[in-house]
mmCIF file of C-alpha atoms in Angstrom:
data_model
loop_
_atom_site.group_PDB
_atom_site.id
_atom_site.type_symbol
_atom_site.label_atom_id
_atom_site.label_comp_id
_atom_site.label_asym_id
_atom_site.label_seq_id
_atom_site.Cartn_x
_atom_site.Cartn_y
_atom_site.Cartn_z
ATOM 1 C CA UNK A 537 -12.707 45.896 -66.811
ATOM 2 C CA UNK A 538 -11.664 43.570 -69.654
ATOM 3 C CA UNK A 539 -14.153 41.963 -72.046
ATOM 4 C CA UNK A 540 -13.893 39.218 -74.617
ATOM 5 C CA UNK A 541 -15.935 38.982 -77.820
ATOM 6 C CA UNK A 542 -16.599 35.249 -77.513
ATOM 7 C CA UNK A 543 -15.988 32.345 -75.154
ATOM 8 C CA UNK A 544 -12.873 30.697 -76.588
ATOM 9 C CA UNK A 545 -10.665 28.242 -74.718
ATOM 10 C CA UNK A 546 -7.176 29.650 -74.330
ATOM 11 C CA UNK A 547 -8.351 33.265 -74.580
ATOM 12 C CA UNK A 548 -6.053 35.645 -72.714
ATOM 13 C CA UNK A 549 -7.899 38.184 -70.589
ATOM 14 C CA UNK A 550 -6.136 41.415 -69.769
ATOM 15 C CA UNK A 551 -5.085 41.990 -66.142
ATOM 16 C CA UNK A 552 -7.839 43.204 -63.855
ATOM 17 C CA UNK A 553 -5.799 43.520 -60.716
ATOM 18 C CA UNK A 554 -5.271 46.464 -58.440
ATOM 19 C CA UNK A 555 -3.502 47.029 -55.125
ATOM 20 C CA UNK A 556 -4.556 48.889 -52.016
ATOM 21 C CA UNK A 557 -3.204 49.378 -48.511
ATOM 22 C CA UNK A 558 -5.289 47.750 -45.808
ATOM 23 C CA UNK A 559 -6.498 50.440 -43.452
ATOM 24 C CA UNK A 560 -6.176 48.249 -40.358
ATOM 25 C CA UNK A 561 -2.745 46.667 -40.784
ATOM 26 C CA UNK A 562 -0.957 48.598 -43.527
ATOM 27 C CA UNK A 563 -0.321 45.457 -45.617
ATOM 28 C CA UNK A 564 -0.626 45.628 -49.373
ATOM 29 C CA UNK A 565 -3.662 43.688 -50.614
ATOM 30 C CA UNK A 566 -3.771 42.648 -54.275
ATOM 31 C CA UNK A 567 -7.217 42.289 -55.852
ATOM 32 C CA UNK A 568 -6.585 39.773 -58.625
ATOM 33 C CA UNK A 569 -9.979 39.820 -60.394
ATOM 34 C CA UNK A 570 -12.493 42.581 -61.128
ATOM 35 C CA UNK A 571 -15.534 41.526 -63.138
ATOM 36 C CA UNK A 572 -19.289 42.117 -62.738
ATOM 37 C CA UNK A 573 -19.864 38.478 -61.898
ATOM 38 C CA UNK A 574 -18.486 36.370 -59.052
ATOM 39 C CA UNK A 575 -14.927 34.989 -59.122
ATOM 40 C CA UNK A 576 -13.620 32.600 -56.492
ATOM 41 C CA UNK A 577 -10.873 30.165 -55.546
ATOM 42 C CA UNK A 578 -11.313 26.399 -55.642
ATOM 43 C CA UNK A 579 -12.535 25.015 -52.320
ATOM 44 C CA UNK A 580 -9.956 25.743 -49.626
ATOM 45 C CA UNK A 581 -8.998 22.070 -49.115
ATOM 46 C CA UNK A 582 -7.609 21.955 -52.678
ATOM 47 C CA UNK A 583 -4.249 23.435 -53.701
ATOM 48 C CA UNK A 584 -4.845 26.233 -56.269
ATOM 49 C CA UNK A 585 -1.254 27.005 -57.335
ATOM 50 C CA UNK A 586 0.694 25.387 -60.173
ATOM 51 C CA UNK A 587 3.552 26.100 -62.602
ATOM 52 C CA UNK A 588 6.003 26.432 -59.701
ATOM 53 C CA UNK A 589 3.574 28.720 -57.894
ATOM 54 C CA UNK A 590 3.383 31.178 -60.784
ATOM 55 C CA UNK A 591 -0.232 30.428 -61.721
ATOM 56 C CA UNK A 592 -3.433 30.333 -59.690
ATOM 57 C CA UNK A 593 -6.629 28.490 -60.639
ATOM 58 C CA UNK A 594 -9.932 30.285 -60.114
ATOM 59 C CA UNK A 595 -13.568 29.967 -61.157
ATOM 60 C CA UNK A 596 -15.403 32.940 -62.628
ATOM 61 C CA UNK A 597 -18.980 33.658 -63.736
ATOM 62 C CA UNK A 598 -18.515 35.406 -67.076
ATOM 63 C CA UNK A 599 -20.863 35.553 -70.056
ATOM 64 C CA UNK A 600 -23.530 34.056 -67.782
ATOM 65 C CA UNK A 601 -21.683 30.797 -67.062
ATOM 66 C CA UNK A 602 -19.125 29.532 -64.551
ATOM 67 C CA UNK A 603 -15.803 28.569 -66.113
ATOM 68 C CA UNK A 604 -12.256 27.771 -65.033
ATOM 69 C CA UNK A 605 -9.434 30.291 -65.487
ATOM 70 C CA UNK A 606 -5.842 30.671 -64.412
ATOM 71 C CA UNK A 607 -4.040 33.885 -63.543
ATOM 72 C CA UNK A 608 -0.331 34.521 -64.075
ATOM 73 C CA UNK A 609 0.699 36.011 -60.726
ATOM 74 C CA UNK A 610 3.650 37.947 -62.161
ATOM 75 C CA UNK A 611 1.691 39.749 -64.909
ATOM 76 C CA UNK A 612 -1.960 39.479 -63.930
ATOM 77 C CA UNK A 613 -2.929 38.046 -67.325
ATOM 78 C CA UNK A 614 -5.678 35.428 -67.147
ATOM 79 C CA UNK A 615 -6.213 32.398 -69.384
ATOM 80 C CA UNK A 616 -9.661 30.919 -69.966
ATOM 81 C CA UNK A 617 -9.376 27.143 -69.563
ATOM 82 C CA UNK A 618 -12.979 25.981 -70.164
ATOM 83 C CA UNK A 619 -15.898 27.229 -72.241
ATOM 84 C CA UNK A 620 -18.960 25.680 -70.614
ATOM 85 C CA UNK A 621 -22.266 27.389 -71.360
ATOM 86 C CA UNK A 622 -25.185 27.927 -68.940
ATOM 87 C CA UNK A 623 -23.217 26.405 -66.090
ATOM 88 C CA UNK A 624 -23.902 27.524 -62.519
ATOM 89 C CA UNK A 625 -20.769 26.395 -60.685
ATOM 90 C CA UNK A 626 -17.675 24.207 -60.776
ATOM 91 C CA UNK A 627 -15.681 22.110 -58.338
ATOM 92 C CA UNK A 628 -11.967 21.834 -59.141
ATOM 93 C CA UNK A 629 -8.989 19.828 -57.946
ATOM 94 C CA UNK A 630 -5.423 20.035 -59.232
ATOM 95 C CA UNK A 631 -3.536 16.781 -59.749
ATOM 96 C CA UNK A 632 -0.374 16.861 -57.578
ATOM 97 C CA UNK A 633 1.840 16.546 -60.666
ATOM 98 C CA UNK A 634 0.201 19.792 -61.866
ATOM 99 C CA UNK A 635 -0.604 18.301 -65.262
ATOM 100 C CA UNK A 636 -4.390 18.318 -64.997
ATOM 101 C CA UNK A 637 -7.284 20.163 -63.408
ATOM 102 C CA UNK A 638 -10.116 17.811 -62.497
ATOM 103 C CA UNK A 639 -13.261 19.794 -63.194
ATOM 104 C CA UNK A 640 -16.743 18.845 -62.005
ATOM 105 C CA UNK A 641 -19.867 20.645 -63.206
ATOM 106 C CA UNK A 642 -21.978 18.536 -60.803
ATOM 107 C CA UNK A 643 -22.942 16.183 -63.657
ATOM 108 C CA UNK A 644 -19.632 14.932 -65.075
ATOM 109 C CA UNK A 645 -15.969 15.152 -64.054
ATOM 110 C CA UNK A 646 -13.428 15.991 -66.742
ATOM 111 C CA UNK A 647 -9.645 15.899 -66.778
ATOM 112 C CA UNK A 648 -8.403 19.149 -68.344
ATOM 113 C CA UNK A 649 -4.771 19.240 -69.471
ATOM 114 C CA UNK A 650 -3.244 22.499 -68.268
ATOM 115 C CA UNK A 651 -0.886 22.939 -71.246
ATOM 116 C CA UNK A 652 -2.960 22.140 -74.342
ATOM 117 C CA UNK A 653 -6.390 22.430 -72.675
ATOM 118 C CA UNK A 654 -7.812 19.196 -74.075
ATOM 119 C CA UNK A 655 -10.501 17.621 -71.891
ATOM 120 C CA UNK A 656 -11.744 14.108 -71.385
ATOM 121 C CA UNK A 657 -14.746 12.955 -69.367
ATOM 122 C CA UNK A 658 -13.611 10.635 -66.565
ATOM 123 C CA UNK A 659 -16.834 10.087 -64.626
ATOM 124 C CA UNK A 660 -20.575 10.624 -65.064
ATOM 125 C CA UNK A 661 -22.903 10.897 -62.084
ATOM 126 C CA UNK A 662 -25.534 8.131 -62.264
ATOM 127 C CA UNK A 663 -29.223 8.943 -62.416
ATOM 128 C CA UNK A 664 -30.820 9.483 -59.016
ATOM 129 C CA UNK A 665 -27.604 10.708 -57.353
ATOM 130 C CA UNK A 666 -25.859 14.032 -56.808
ATOM 131 C CA UNK A 667 -22.133 14.450 -57.320
ATOM 132 C CA UNK A 668 -19.929 15.570 -54.450
ATOM 133 C CA UNK A 669 -16.548 17.263 -54.532
ATOM 134 C CA UNK A 670 -13.536 16.018 -56.454
ATOM 135 C CA UNK A 671 -9.984 15.395 -55.235
ATOM 136 C CA UNK A 672 -6.897 13.451 -56.364
ATOM 137 C CA UNK A 673 -4.503 11.006 -54.731
ATOM 138 C CA UNK A 674 -0.916 12.029 -54.001
ATOM 139 C CA UNK A 675 0.474 9.925 -56.873
ATOM 140 C CA UNK A 676 -1.815 11.730 -59.391
ATOM 141 C CA UNK A 677 -3.227 8.396 -60.502
ATOM 142 C CA UNK A 678 -6.706 8.336 -58.977
ATOM 143 C CA UNK A 679 -9.612 10.724 -59.025
ATOM 144 C CA UNK A 680 -11.859 10.505 -55.993
ATOM 145 C CA UNK A 681 -15.399 11.730 -55.537
ATOM 146 C CA UNK A 682 -18.610 10.774 -53.748
ATOM 147 C CA UNK A 683 -22.185 10.385 -54.901
ATOM 148 C CA UNK A 684 -25.232 10.689 -52.678
ATOM 149 C CA UNK A 685 -28.815 9.663 -53.249
ATOM 150 C CA UNK A 686 -30.710 12.690 -54.562
ATOM 151 C CA UNK A 687 -33.352 13.668 -52.018
ATOM 152 C CA UNK A 688 -34.267 17.028 -53.527
ATOM 153 C CA UNK A 689 -37.575 15.756 -54.894
ATOM 154 C CA UNK A 690 -38.895 15.089 -51.402
ATOM 155 C CA UNK A 691 -36.849 17.495 -49.246
ATOM 156 C CA UNK A 692 -36.772 21.260 -49.822
ATOM 157 C CA UNK A 693 -33.105 21.677 -50.743
ATOM 158 C CA UNK A 694 -30.737 24.554 -51.427
ATOM 159 C CA UNK A 695 -27.474 23.514 -49.800
ATOM 160 C CA UNK A 696 -25.368 26.086 -51.652
ATOM 161 C CA UNK A 697 -27.426 29.071 -50.515
ATOM 162 C CA UNK A 698 -28.180 28.857 -46.818
ATOM 163 C CA UNK A 699 -27.862 25.096 -46.185
ATOM 164 C CA UNK A 700 -31.600 24.581 -46.771
ATOM 165 C CA UNK A 701 -32.320 20.892 -46.157
ATOM 166 C CA UNK A 702 -28.973 20.274 -44.468
ATOM 167 C CA UNK A 703 -30.330 18.571 -41.340
ATOM 168 C CA UNK A 704 -33.123 16.829 -43.222
ATOM 169 C CA UNK A 705 -30.609 15.146 -45.547
ATOM 170 C CA UNK A 706 -28.576 14.022 -42.528
ATOM 171 C CA UNK A 707 -31.681 12.591 -40.828
ATOM 172 C CA UNK A 708 -32.785 10.782 -43.992
ATOM 173 C CA UNK A 709 -29.515 8.804 -44.102
ATOM 174 C CA UNK A 710 -29.191 8.744 -47.902
ATOM 175 C CA UNK A 711 -27.275 6.076 -49.752
ATOM 176 C CA UNK A 712 -23.737 7.428 -50.296
ATOM 177 C CA UNK A 713 -20.828 5.910 -52.221
ATOM 178 C CA UNK A 714 -17.166 6.979 -52.454
ATOM 179 C CA UNK A 715 -15.863 6.429 -55.991
ATOM 180 C CA UNK A 716 -12.277 5.987 -57.191
ATOM 181 C CA UNK A 717 -11.514 6.507 -60.897
ATOM 182 C CA UNK A 718 -8.211 5.436 -62.462
ATOM 183 C CA UNK A 719 -7.167 8.505 -64.465
ATOM 184 C CA UNK A 720 -5.248 6.482 -67.056
ATOM 185 C CA UNK A 721 -7.756 3.712 -67.783
ATOM 186 C CA UNK A 722 -10.928 5.552 -66.815
ATOM 187 C CA UNK A 723 -12.114 2.517 -64.834
ATOM 188 C CA UNK A 724 -14.153 3.452 -61.752
ATOM 189 C CA UNK A 725 -14.825 1.420 -58.648
ATOM 190 C CA UNK A 726 -16.805 1.805 -55.437
ATOM 191 C CA UNK A 727 -14.477 1.979 -52.435
ATOM 192 C CA UNK A 728 -16.977 2.701 -49.649
ATOM 193 C CA UNK A 729 -20.740 2.518 -49.260
ATOM 194 C CA UNK A 730 -22.806 3.796 -46.334
ATOM 195 C CA UNK A 731 -26.268 5.023 -45.285
ATOM 196 C CA UNK A 732 -25.069 8.472 -44.225
ATOM 197 C CA UNK A 733 -24.872 11.873 -45.953
ATOM 198 C CA UNK A 734 -21.229 11.747 -47.069
ATOM 199 C CA UNK A 735 -19.281 14.715 -48.485
ATOM 200 C CA UNK A 736 -15.963 16.520 -48.123
ATOM 201 C CA UNK A 737 -13.618 13.920 -49.619
ATOM 202 C CA UNK A 738 -9.982 14.934 -48.970
ATOM 203 C CA UNK A 739 -6.920 13.144 -50.314
ATOM 204 C CA UNK A 740 -3.597 13.207 -48.466
ATOM 205 C CA UNK A 741 -0.942 15.271 -50.265
ATOM 206 C CA UNK A 742 1.762 12.638 -49.611
ATOM 207 C CA UNK A 743 0.139 9.228 -48.912
ATOM 208 C CA UNK A 744 -1.735 7.963 -52.003
ATOM 209 C CA UNK A 745 -3.705 5.397 -50.019
ATOM 210 C CA UNK A 746 -5.140 7.834 -47.446
ATOM 211 C CA UNK A 747 -8.259 9.966 -47.633
ATOM 212 C CA UNK A 748 -10.708 11.512 -45.199
ATOM 213 C CA UNK A 749 -14.419 12.054 -45.624
ATOM 214 C CA UNK A 750 -17.204 13.355 -43.426
ATOM 215 C CA UNK A 751 -20.699 12.506 -42.299
ATOM 216 C CA UNK A 752 -22.412 15.729 -43.279
ATOM 217 C CA UNK A 753 -24.974 17.596 -41.229
ATOM 218 C CA UNK A 754 -25.073 20.180 -38.438
ATOM 219 C CA UNK A 755 -21.769 19.639 -36.672
ATOM 220 C CA UNK A 756 -23.203 19.365 -33.158
ATOM 221 C CA UNK A 757 -25.804 16.794 -34.270
ATOM 222 C CA UNK A 758 -23.980 14.541 -36.702
ATOM 223 C CA UNK A 759 -22.963 11.135 -35.245
ATOM 224 C CA UNK A 760 -19.278 11.761 -36.082
ATOM 225 C CA UNK A 761 -17.695 14.234 -38.480
ATOM 226 C CA UNK A 762 -14.154 13.217 -39.532
ATOM 227 C CA UNK A 763 -13.457 9.727 -40.890
ATOM 228 C CA UNK A 764 -10.342 8.130 -42.359
ATOM 229 C CA UNK A 765 -10.310 5.600 -45.208
ATOM 230 C CA UNK A 766 -7.461 3.324 -46.334
ATOM 231 C CA UNK A 767 -7.898 2.856 -50.077
ATOM 232 C CA UNK A 768 -5.740 -0.299 -50.015
ATOM 233 C CA UNK A 769 -7.769 -2.237 -47.481
ATOM 234 C CA UNK A 770 -11.064 -0.390 -47.342
ATOM 235 C CA UNK A 771 -10.632 0.105 -43.570
ATOM 236 C CA UNK A 772 -12.569 3.044 -42.127
ATOM 237 C CA UNK A 773 -12.059 4.703 -38.742
ATOM 238 C CA UNK A 774 -13.091 7.805 -36.800
ATOM 239 C CA UNK A 775 -10.621 10.677 -36.427
ATOM 240 C CA UNK A 776 -10.646 13.069 -33.466
ATOM 241 C CA UNK A 777 -13.372 11.610 -31.281
ATOM 242 C CA UNK A 778 -15.903 14.031 -29.839
ATOM 243 C CA UNK A 779 -14.844 15.088 -26.345
ATOM 244 C CA UNK A 780 -18.315 15.986 -25.093
ATOM 245 C CA UNK A 781 -21.935 15.922 -26.145
ATOM 246 C CA UNK A 782 -22.907 18.948 -28.233
ATOM 247 C CA UNK A 783 -19.367 19.728 -29.363
ATOM 248 C CA UNK A 784 -18.940 20.863 -32.993
ATOM 249 C CA UNK A 785 -15.858 19.965 -35.047
ATOM 250 C CA UNK A 786 -15.348 20.212 -38.772
ATOM 251 C CA UNK A 787 -13.825 21.764 -41.922
ATOM 252 C CA UNK A 788 -11.127 19.125 -41.751
ATOM 253 C CA UNK A 789 -8.220 19.595 -44.116
ATOM 254 C CA UNK A 790 -4.869 17.860 -44.555
ATOM 255 C CA UNK A 791 -1.809 19.910 -43.716
ATOM 256 C CA UNK A 792 0.854 19.903 -46.482
ATOM 257 C CA UNK A 793 2.695 16.985 -44.800
ATOM 258 C CA UNK A 794 -0.252 14.762 -45.757
ATOM 259 C CA UNK A 795 -0.406 13.127 -42.345
ATOM 260 C CA UNK A 796 -1.814 15.789 -40.014
ATOM 261 C CA UNK A 797 -5.399 16.975 -40.278
ATOM 262 C CA UNK A 798 -6.465 20.453 -39.201
ATOM 263 C CA UNK A 799 -9.957 21.444 -38.069
ATOM 264 C CA UNK A 800 -11.828 23.966 -35.952
ATOM 265 C CA UNK A 801 -14.826 23.800 -33.672
ATOM 266 C CA UNK A 802 -16.941 25.026 -30.806
ATOM 267 C CA UNK A 803 -17.205 23.318 -27.412
ATOM 268 C CA UNK A 804 -20.571 22.763 -25.781
ATOM 269 C CA UNK A 805 -20.055 25.828 -23.580
ATOM 270 C CA UNK A 806 -19.384 28.035 -26.618
ATOM 271 C CA UNK A 807 -15.577 28.065 -26.375
ATOM 272 C CA UNK A 808 -14.036 28.223 -29.852
ATOM 273 C CA UNK A 809 -10.876 26.340 -30.794
ATOM 274 C CA UNK A 810 -8.779 24.941 -33.596
ATOM 275 C CA UNK A 811 -6.671 21.815 -33.630
ATOM 276 C CA UNK A 812 -4.647 19.303 -35.516
ATOM 277 C CA UNK A 813 -4.274 15.555 -35.207
ATOM 278 C CA UNK A 814 -2.419 12.823 -37.115
ATOM 279 C CA UNK A 815 -4.560 10.489 -39.219
ATOM 280 C CA UNK A 816 -3.926 7.639 -36.729
ATOM 281 C CA UNK A 817 -5.308 9.781 -33.866
ATOM 282 C CA UNK A 818 -1.907 10.573 -32.320
ATOM 283 C CA UNK A 819 -0.330 13.987 -31.787
ATOM 284 C CA UNK A 820 -3.488 15.870 -30.828
ATOM 285 C CA UNK A 821 -2.956 19.653 -30.384
ATOM 286 C CA UNK A 822 -5.745 22.130 -29.681
ATOM 287 C CA UNK A 823 -5.796 25.871 -29.100
ATOM 288 C CA UNK A 824 -8.592 28.094 -27.792
ATOM 289 C CA UNK A 825 -9.413 31.160 -29.885
ATOM 290 C CA UNK A 826 -11.402 34.267 -28.839
ATOM 291 C CA UNK A 827 -14.044 34.143 -31.594
ATOM 292 C CA UNK A 828 -15.926 31.771 -33.869
ATOM 293 C CA UNK A 829 -14.879 31.443 -37.499
ATOM 294 C CA UNK A 830 -16.349 30.248 -40.769
ATOM 295 C CA UNK A 831 -13.239 28.488 -42.068
ATOM 296 C CA UNK A 832 -9.712 27.763 -40.923
ATOM 297 C CA UNK A 833 -6.677 26.518 -42.860
ATOM 298 C CA UNK A 834 -3.278 25.451 -41.542
ATOM 299 C CA UNK A 835 0.157 24.646 -42.833
ATOM 300 C CA UNK A 836 2.894 23.340 -40.511
ATOM 301 C CA UNK A 837 3.676 26.819 -39.096
ATOM 302 C CA UNK A 838 0.716 29.133 -39.702
ATOM 303 C CA UNK A 839 -3.024 29.085 -39.088
ATOM 304 C CA UNK A 840 -5.429 31.409 -40.912
ATOM 305 C CA UNK A 841 -9.059 32.047 -39.948
ATOM 306 C CA UNK A 842 -11.712 34.223 -41.597
ATOM 307 C CA UNK A 843 -13.721 35.161 -38.510
ATOM 308 C CA UNK A 844 -17.472 35.434 -38.120
ATOM 309 C CA UNK A 845 -20.043 38.048 -37.137
ATOM 310 C CA UNK A 846 -18.398 41.195 -35.780
ATOM 311 C CA UNK A 847 -14.921 39.732 -36.433
ATOM 312 C CA UNK A 848 -14.517 40.971 -39.998
ATOM 313 C CA UNK A 849 -10.795 40.500 -40.493
ATOM 314 C CA UNK A 850 -8.512 37.661 -41.478
ATOM 315 C CA UNK A 851 -6.495 36.364 -38.500
ATOM 316 C CA UNK A 852 -3.226 34.521 -38.224
ATOM 317 C CA UNK A 853 -1.498 32.416 -35.563
ATOM 318 C CA UNK A 854 2.106 31.217 -35.645
ATOM 319 C CA UNK A 855 3.193 27.892 -34.139
ATOM 320 C CA UNK A 856 6.645 27.463 -32.589
ATOM 321 C CA UNK A 857 8.728 24.280 -32.379
ATOM 322 C CA UNK A 858 7.091 23.347 -29.071
ATOM 323 C CA UNK A 859 3.620 23.526 -30.512
ATOM 324 C CA UNK A 860 2.712 26.841 -28.875
ATOM 325 C CA UNK A 861 0.714 29.392 -30.843
ATOM 326 C CA UNK A 862 1.303 33.134 -30.871
ATOM 327 C CA UNK A 863 -1.571 35.320 -32.071
ATOM 328 C CA UNK A 864 -4.075 36.097 -33.177
ATOM 329 C CA UNK A 865 -2.643 38.681 -35.535
ATOM 330 C CA UNK A 866 -4.797 40.742 -37.882
ATOM 331 C CA UNK A 867 -3.857 40.431 -41.559
ATOM 332 C CA UNK A 868 -6.423 42.567 -43.330
ATOM 333 C CA UNK A 869 -10.043 43.603 -43.437
ATOM 334 C CA UNK A 870 -12.280 40.977 -45.054
ATOM 335 C CA UNK A 871 -15.808 42.400 -45.552
ATOM 336 C CA UNK A 872 -17.086 39.112 -46.981
ATOM 337 C CA UNK A 873 -20.856 38.430 -46.859
ATOM 338 C CA UNK A 874 -20.783 34.605 -46.830
ATOM 339 C CA UNK A 875 -24.211 34.849 -48.443
ATOM 340 C CA UNK A 876 -23.710 31.676 -50.507
ATOM 341 C CA UNK A 877 -21.006 29.116 -51.135
ATOM 342 C CA UNK A 878 -19.763 31.293 -53.996
ATOM 343 C CA UNK A 879 -19.249 34.106 -51.489
ATOM 344 C CA UNK A 880 -17.356 32.261 -48.753
ATOM 345 C CA UNK A 881 -13.871 33.577 -47.981
ATOM 346 C CA UNK A 882 -12.175 30.137 -48.126
ATOM 347 C CA UNK A 883 -8.694 31.459 -47.170
ATOM 348 C CA UNK A 884 -5.734 29.360 -48.272
ATOM 349 C CA UNK A 885 -2.011 29.727 -47.506
ATOM 350 C CA UNK A 886 0.680 28.839 -49.967
ATOM 351 C CA UNK A 887 2.774 25.929 -48.715
ATOM 352 C CA UNK A 888 5.710 28.232 -47.956
ATOM 353 C CA UNK A 889 3.440 30.483 -45.909
ATOM 354 C CA UNK A 890 4.452 33.618 -47.813
ATOM 355 C CA UNK A 891 1.168 34.266 -49.617
ATOM 356 C CA UNK A 892 -2.439 34.227 -48.525
ATOM 357 C CA UNK A 893 -5.330 33.900 -51.000
ATOM 358 C CA UNK A 894 -8.974 34.538 -50.213
ATOM 359 C CA UNK A 895 -12.357 35.544 -51.657
ATOM 360 C CA UNK A 896 -14.415 38.594 -50.732
ATOM 361 C CA UNK A 897 -17.432 40.442 -52.108
ATOM 362 C CA UNK A 898 -16.372 43.681 -50.399
ATOM 363 C CA UNK A 899 -17.037 45.504 -53.702
ATOM 364 C CA UNK A 900 -20.437 43.871 -54.300
ATOM 365 C CA UNK A 901 -19.116 41.015 -56.464
ATOM 366 C CA UNK A 902 -17.014 38.103 -55.314
ATOM 367 C CA UNK A 903 -13.366 38.502 -56.284
ATOM 368 C CA UNK A 904 -10.047 36.813 -55.563
ATOM 369 C CA UNK A 905 -7.458 38.566 -53.383
ATOM 370 C CA UNK A 906 -3.836 37.919 -52.395
ATOM 371 C CA UNK A 907 -1.727 39.210 -49.506
ATOM 372 C CA UNK A 908 2.030 38.739 -49.313
ATOM 373 C CA UNK A 909 2.664 38.046 -45.647
ATOM 374 C CA UNK A 910 5.576 39.660 -43.790
ATOM 375 C CA UNK A 911 8.521 37.454 -42.905
ATOM 376 C CA UNK A 912 7.895 38.233 -39.241
ATOM 377 C CA UNK A 913 4.128 37.857 -38.810
ATOM 378 C CA UNK A 914 4.426 38.827 -35.130
ATOM 379 C CA UNK A 915 4.898 42.411 -36.261
ATOM 380 C CA UNK A 916 1.229 42.452 -37.321
ATOM 381 C CA UNK A 917 -1.290 44.028 -34.911
ATOM 382 C CA UNK A 918 -2.852 41.704 -32.353
ATOM 383 C CA UNK A 919 -6.579 41.164 -32.298
ATOM 384 C CA UNK A 920 -8.334 43.032 -29.499
ATOM 385 C CA UNK A 921 -11.929 41.858 -28.874
ATOM 386 C CA UNK A 922 -14.598 44.544 -28.761
ATOM 387 C CA UNK A 923 -16.211 45.044 -25.345
ATOM 388 C CA UNK A 924 -19.571 43.765 -26.495
ATOM 389 C CA UNK A 925 -17.980 40.537 -27.707
ATOM 390 C CA UNK A 926 -16.511 39.673 -24.294
#
């Protein structure tokens, strides 16, 4: 395990990686980090790769503070990008031009240049509000975030560790505002205001005027989960209407084409499924799956899910030209506790579908892992449900 003497921006950490053969599928799994503190990917809706796919952003708790690092995927060497002290966690988004990482410490959002590492504060959360996630428009010009009225003084709250207060915040209908910040001028403006618990701002990867957001809360109880917003006009609309009372749909994420939105859910009768739909509510496709899952990410061809409960492996489906899905195929054992947001698997495919990145605390600490997927994923073993899961 490597160790630095002091927290210095630009410090190169020696490689920590190792490789093992997955005992279920035979694939090589690369453990990219190994430190006695949690390391993790950015949230799975944000693209973590830059420098032509040679570098990967990750967050790591080292020297008793969360900071941003990058890892060189050819050598394993890691570069420390920030030196925040006494910081619990970060939220990170890469600008599509790969020039900046937008880094939120839940109080301020900074733009960090990925070459010379200089930082500049772009937004400060106002008093009485909490700062949501950060994302960036497809033209790399606008930072987007949301702020929500802080209810923690009157509602028992620990949303990052067990969703304590989750429903209560939904029921309270806090004041929420979506904020757009011009990255060049630093000028911020309110683009949407509502009396709902709003989070999960996602920017399209190709259309700079398009974002989605959600009304947060238990998925089966929230009035509607997935919403679209046109930044040019301010128009807001629902995406993927609920098909029945009690249905749960969420974890929406743009596919790389920037027009389709993937999600997963559970029907009222307990049937699990994933789907995709275009932002204008056309092109709906849905597929039943044999188990529930924590998270699910899609590109145009592949779907990856991290399972739940007894399903402790990463699973893959492949979509053909007619929209039919083959799978599920087992990729590797996961052994992730999901004990807190820092310890969620948050699997993410590279856009070319050749590499899979995920988090796991299989060793006791959260670390970042990578699997290079076979060219023919249908050679992977199929998932066979255990009898007691039928």
